[in-house]
Coordinates of C-alpha atoms in Angstrom, one line a residue:
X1 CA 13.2 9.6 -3.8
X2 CA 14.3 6.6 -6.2
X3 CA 17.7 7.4 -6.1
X4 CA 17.7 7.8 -1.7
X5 CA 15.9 4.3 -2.2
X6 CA 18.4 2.6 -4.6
X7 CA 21.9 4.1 -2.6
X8 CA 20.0 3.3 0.6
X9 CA 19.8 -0.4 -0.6
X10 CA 22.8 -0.8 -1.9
X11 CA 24.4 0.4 1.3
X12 CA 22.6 -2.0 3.4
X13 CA 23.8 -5.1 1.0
X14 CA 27.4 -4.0 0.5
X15 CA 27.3 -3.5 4.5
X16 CA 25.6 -7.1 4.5
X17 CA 28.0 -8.8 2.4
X18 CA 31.3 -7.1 4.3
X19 CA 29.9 -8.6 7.9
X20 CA 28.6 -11.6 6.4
X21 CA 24.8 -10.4 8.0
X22 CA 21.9 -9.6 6.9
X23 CA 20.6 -6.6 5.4
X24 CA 19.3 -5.4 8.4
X25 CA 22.5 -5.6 10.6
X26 CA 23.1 -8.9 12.5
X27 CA 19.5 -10.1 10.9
X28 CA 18.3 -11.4 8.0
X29 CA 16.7 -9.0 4.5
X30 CA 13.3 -9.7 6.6
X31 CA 14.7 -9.0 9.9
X32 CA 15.7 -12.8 11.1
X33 CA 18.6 -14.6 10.7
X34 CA 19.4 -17.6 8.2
X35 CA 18.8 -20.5 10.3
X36 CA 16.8 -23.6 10.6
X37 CA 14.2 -21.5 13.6
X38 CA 13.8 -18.0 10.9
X39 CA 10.4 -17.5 10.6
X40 CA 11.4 -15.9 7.3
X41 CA 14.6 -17.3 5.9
X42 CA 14.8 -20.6 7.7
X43 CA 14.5 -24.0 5.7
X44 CA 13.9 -22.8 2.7
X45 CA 16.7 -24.9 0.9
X46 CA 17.4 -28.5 1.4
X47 CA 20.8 -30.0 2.7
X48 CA 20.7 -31.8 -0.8
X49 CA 20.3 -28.7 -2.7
X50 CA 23.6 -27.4 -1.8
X51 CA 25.7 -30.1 -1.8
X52 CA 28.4 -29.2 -3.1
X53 CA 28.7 -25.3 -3.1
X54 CA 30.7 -23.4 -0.8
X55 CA 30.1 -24.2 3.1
X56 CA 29.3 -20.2 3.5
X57 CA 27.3 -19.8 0.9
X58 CA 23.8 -20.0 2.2
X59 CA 24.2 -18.0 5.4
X60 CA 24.9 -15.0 3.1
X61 CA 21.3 -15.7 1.8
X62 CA 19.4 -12.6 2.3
X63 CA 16.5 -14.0 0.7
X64 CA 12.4 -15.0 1.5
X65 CA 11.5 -17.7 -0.6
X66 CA 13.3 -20.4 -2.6
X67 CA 12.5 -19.5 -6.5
X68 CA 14.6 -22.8 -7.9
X69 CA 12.6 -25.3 -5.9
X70 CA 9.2 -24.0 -6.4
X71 CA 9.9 -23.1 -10.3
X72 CA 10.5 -25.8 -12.4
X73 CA 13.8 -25.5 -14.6
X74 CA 14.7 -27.4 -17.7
X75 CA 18.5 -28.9 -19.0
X76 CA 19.2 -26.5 -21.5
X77 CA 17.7 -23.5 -20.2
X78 CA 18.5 -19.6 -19.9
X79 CA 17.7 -18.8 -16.0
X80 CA 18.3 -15.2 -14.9
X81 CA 18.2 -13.8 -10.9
X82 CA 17.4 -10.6 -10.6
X83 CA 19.3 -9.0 -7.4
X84 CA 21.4 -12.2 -7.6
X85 CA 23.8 -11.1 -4.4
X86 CA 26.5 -13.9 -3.3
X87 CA 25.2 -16.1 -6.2
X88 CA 23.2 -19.3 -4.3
X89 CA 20.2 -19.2 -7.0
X90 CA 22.0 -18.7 -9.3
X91 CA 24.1 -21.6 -8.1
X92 CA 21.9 -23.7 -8.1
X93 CA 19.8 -23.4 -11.1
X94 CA 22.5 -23.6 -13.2
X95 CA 23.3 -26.9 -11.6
X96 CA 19.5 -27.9 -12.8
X97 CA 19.5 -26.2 -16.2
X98 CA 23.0 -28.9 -16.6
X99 CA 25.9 -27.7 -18.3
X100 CA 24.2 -27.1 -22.1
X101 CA 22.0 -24.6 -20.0
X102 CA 23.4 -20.9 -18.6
X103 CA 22.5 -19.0 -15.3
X104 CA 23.0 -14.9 -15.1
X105 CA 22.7 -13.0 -12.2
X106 CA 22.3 -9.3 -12.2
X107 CA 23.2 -7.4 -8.9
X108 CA 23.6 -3.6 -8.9
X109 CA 26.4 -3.9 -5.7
X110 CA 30.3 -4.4 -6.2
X111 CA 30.7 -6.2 -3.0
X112 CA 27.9 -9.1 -4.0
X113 CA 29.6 -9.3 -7.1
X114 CA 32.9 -9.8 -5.7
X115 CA 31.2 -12.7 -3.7
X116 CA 29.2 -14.2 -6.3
X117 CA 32.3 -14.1 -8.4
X118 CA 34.3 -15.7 -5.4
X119 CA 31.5 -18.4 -5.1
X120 CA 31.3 -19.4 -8.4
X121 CA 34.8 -20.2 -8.6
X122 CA 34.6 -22.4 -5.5
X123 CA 31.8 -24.1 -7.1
X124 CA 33.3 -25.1 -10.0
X125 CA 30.5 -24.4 -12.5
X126 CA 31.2 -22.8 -16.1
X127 CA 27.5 -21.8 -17.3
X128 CA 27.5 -19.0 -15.0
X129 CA 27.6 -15.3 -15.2
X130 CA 27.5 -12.7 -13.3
X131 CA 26.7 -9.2 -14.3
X132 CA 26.5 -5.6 -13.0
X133 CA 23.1 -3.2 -13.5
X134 CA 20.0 -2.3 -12.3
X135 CA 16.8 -4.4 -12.7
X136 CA 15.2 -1.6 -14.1
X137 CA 17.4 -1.7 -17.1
X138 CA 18.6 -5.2 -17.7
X139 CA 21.9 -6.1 -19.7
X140 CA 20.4 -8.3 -22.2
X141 CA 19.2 -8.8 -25.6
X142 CA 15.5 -9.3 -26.4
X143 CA 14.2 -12.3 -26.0
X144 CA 17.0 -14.0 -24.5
X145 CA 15.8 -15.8 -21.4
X146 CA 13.7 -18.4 -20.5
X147 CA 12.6 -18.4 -17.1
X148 CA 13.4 -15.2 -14.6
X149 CA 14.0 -15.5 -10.9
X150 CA 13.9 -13.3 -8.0
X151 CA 14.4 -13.6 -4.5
X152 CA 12.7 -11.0 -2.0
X153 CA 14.2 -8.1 -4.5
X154 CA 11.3 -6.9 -6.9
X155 CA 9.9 -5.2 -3.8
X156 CA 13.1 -3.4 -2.9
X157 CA 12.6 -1.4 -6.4
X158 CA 11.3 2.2 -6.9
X159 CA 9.4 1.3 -10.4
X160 CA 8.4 -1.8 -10.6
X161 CA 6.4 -1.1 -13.5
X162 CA 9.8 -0.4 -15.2
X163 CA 11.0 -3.8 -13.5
X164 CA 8.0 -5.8 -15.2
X165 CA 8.8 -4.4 -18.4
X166 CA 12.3 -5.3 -18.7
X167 CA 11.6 -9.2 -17.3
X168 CA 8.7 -9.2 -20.0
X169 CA 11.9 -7.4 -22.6
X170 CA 14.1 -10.0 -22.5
X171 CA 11.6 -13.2 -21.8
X172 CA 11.8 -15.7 -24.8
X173 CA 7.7 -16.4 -26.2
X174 CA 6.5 -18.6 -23.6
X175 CA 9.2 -17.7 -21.2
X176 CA 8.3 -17.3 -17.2
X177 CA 8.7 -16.4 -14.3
X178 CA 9.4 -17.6 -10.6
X179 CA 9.5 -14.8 -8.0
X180 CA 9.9 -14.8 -4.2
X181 CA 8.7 -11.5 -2.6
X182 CA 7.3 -9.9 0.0
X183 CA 4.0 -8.9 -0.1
X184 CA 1.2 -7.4 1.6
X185 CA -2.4 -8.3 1.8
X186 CA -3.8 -5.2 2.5
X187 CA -2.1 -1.6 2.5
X188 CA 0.5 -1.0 4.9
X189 CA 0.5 2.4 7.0
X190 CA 1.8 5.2 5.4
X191 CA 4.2 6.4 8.2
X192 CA 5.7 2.4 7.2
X193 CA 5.6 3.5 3.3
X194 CA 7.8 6.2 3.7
X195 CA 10.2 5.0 5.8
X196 CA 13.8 4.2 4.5
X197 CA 15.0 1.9 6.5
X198 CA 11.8 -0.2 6.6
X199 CA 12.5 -0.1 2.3
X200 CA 15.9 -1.5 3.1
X201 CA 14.4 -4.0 4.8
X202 CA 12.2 -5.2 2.1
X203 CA 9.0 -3.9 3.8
X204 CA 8.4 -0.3 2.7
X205 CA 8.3 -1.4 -1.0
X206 CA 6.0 -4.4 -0.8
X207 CA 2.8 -4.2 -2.9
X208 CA -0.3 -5.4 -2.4
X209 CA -1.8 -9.1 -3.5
X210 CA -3.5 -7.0 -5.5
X211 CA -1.2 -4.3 -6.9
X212 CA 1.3 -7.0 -7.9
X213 CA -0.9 -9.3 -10.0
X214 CA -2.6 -5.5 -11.7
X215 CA 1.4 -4.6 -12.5
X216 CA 1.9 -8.0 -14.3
X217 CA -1.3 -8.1 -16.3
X218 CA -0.3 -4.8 -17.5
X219 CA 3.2 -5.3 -18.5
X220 CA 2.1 -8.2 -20.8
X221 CA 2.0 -11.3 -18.7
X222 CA -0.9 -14.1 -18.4
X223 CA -1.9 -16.8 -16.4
X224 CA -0.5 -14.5 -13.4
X225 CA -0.8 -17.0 -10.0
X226 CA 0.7 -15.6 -6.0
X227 CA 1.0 -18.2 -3.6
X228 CA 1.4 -16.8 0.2
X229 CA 4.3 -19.2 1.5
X230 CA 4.6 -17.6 5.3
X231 CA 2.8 -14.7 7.2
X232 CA 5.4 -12.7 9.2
X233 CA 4.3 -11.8 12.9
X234 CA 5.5 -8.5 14.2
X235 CA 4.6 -9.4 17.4
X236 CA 8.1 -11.2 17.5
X237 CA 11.2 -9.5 19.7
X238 CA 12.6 -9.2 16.2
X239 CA 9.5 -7.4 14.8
X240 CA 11.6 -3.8 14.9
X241 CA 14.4 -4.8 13.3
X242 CA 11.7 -5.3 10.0
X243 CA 9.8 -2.0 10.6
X244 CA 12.4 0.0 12.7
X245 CA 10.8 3.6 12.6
X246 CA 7.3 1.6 12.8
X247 CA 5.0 3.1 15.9
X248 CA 3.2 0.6 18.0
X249 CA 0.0 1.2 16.3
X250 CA 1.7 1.0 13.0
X251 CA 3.0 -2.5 14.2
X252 CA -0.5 -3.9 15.2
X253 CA -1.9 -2.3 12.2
X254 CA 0.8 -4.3 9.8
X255 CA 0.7 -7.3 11.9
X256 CA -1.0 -10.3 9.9
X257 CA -0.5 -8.7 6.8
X258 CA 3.4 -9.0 5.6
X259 CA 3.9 -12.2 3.6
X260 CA 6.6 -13.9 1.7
X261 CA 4.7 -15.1 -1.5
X262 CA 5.9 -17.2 -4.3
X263 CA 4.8 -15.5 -8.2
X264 CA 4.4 -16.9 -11.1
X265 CA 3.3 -15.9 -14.6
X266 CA 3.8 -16.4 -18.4
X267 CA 4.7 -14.2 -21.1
X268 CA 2.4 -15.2 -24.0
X269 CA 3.6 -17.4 -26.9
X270 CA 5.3 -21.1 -27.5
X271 CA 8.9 -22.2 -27.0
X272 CA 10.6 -25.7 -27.3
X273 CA 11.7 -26.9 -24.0
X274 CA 15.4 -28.1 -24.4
X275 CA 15.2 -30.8 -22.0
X276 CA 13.8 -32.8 -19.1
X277 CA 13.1 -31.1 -15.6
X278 CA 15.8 -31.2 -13.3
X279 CA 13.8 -31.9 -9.7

């Protein structure tokens, strides 16, 4: 089933890219829109943050969560996004790690690349690269990064133990991690769990509070902390565009319980900071 997950994703983000939607057709990765009234996607960057980078650029933000605003980053700093699609956090945090800094983004889909690439250009900034591969096997060395970013992605993966593993690989000592996701806060029906559209959509995948903070400690990371940031209600006309092949009970059952959570954690050790924090 890993592989019908991963070709089923990377069909719904090539298809996202090409109509300039979301992942879900005409809405958003978490079934809305990116707009100021998305219960999901909406106001999660500020004007300020994206002055300067192309005018399109954050509509073709699939993402839950904003992972360079709520993680601090540092001038001098190696920032990598996992599932980095048309490039805005990676954008941007390579705008706050300064030009002494450098900003990857990995993204397993030709046509985000071909954006990112496009974007990056447009934006004018040099400590950027984009690469292609799988965030279950990462391109780089170990020990290479400092901080890891994610933006409503992890959940999207088949083997997220395999995902934790690789982040932990290629952390520096003392390296962390800033992560938007979607998670749940208790276990999701299992007619929802199975279904891949509803993976697509970044629901299917989603582990528990519980699950996720377990699959952290065991790959090697401490001080593991998961803020809930907004509770999704399924009660909205857009509610089936999230859980598509969801029944009604399934629905009310899931209702209350999807969240988009910001998570952070350490991997153990020291490392000199290069820099002062770029707010």
């Amino acid at each position: 089933m890993n592989e019908d997950i991963r070709e089923q994703v990377r069909q719904k983000y090539a298809q996202a890219i090409k109509s300039k939607s979301g992942c879900c057709g005409s809405t958003g990765c978490c079934g809305e829109s990116q707009d100021a009234t998305s219960a999901v996607t909406g106001n999660l960057y500020q004007a300020t943050e994206v002055e300067g980078l192309p005018e399109n650029l954050l509509a073709t933000s699939l993402g839950c969560g904003n992972p360079t605003a709520l993680g601090n980053l540092y001038a001098g700093e190696t920032v990598l996004d996992l599932g980095s699609g048309a490039g805005l956090d990676v954008l941007l945090s390579a705008k706050r790690v300064g030009p002494s800094g450098k900003a990857y983004g990995l993204d397993m889909t030709d046509e985000m690349l071909a954006e990112a690439n496009a974007n990056k250009v447009k934006a004018r900034l040099t400590n950027v690269e984009f690469l292609k591969g799988h965030i279950e096997d990462i391109p780089l060395p170990v020990g290479s990064v400092d901080v890891v970013i994610s933006n409503c992605v992890i959940n999207l993966s088949a083997d997220k133990d395999q995902v934790f593993q690789e982040i932990y690989r290629v952390l520096k000592p003392g390296g962390r991690i800033a992560i938007a996701d979607i998670v749940t806060t208790r276990p999701m029906p299992e007619g929802v769990r199975q279904s891949l559209l509803a993976w697509a959509g970044c629901v299917s995948g989603a582990l528990t509070q519980d699950e996720y903070t377990t699959k952290l400690v065991q790959a090697g990371f401490e001080d593991v902390e998961i803020v809930v940031t907004r509770v999704f209600d399924l009660n909205s006309p857009r509610a089936r565009s999230i859980v598509p092949e969801a029944t009604a009970a399934e629905l009310e059952q899931l209702n209350g319980s999807l969240v988009s959570a910001f998570i952070r954690a350490k991997k153990g050790g020291t490392t000199a900071r290069k820099g002062l924090c770029h707010e």
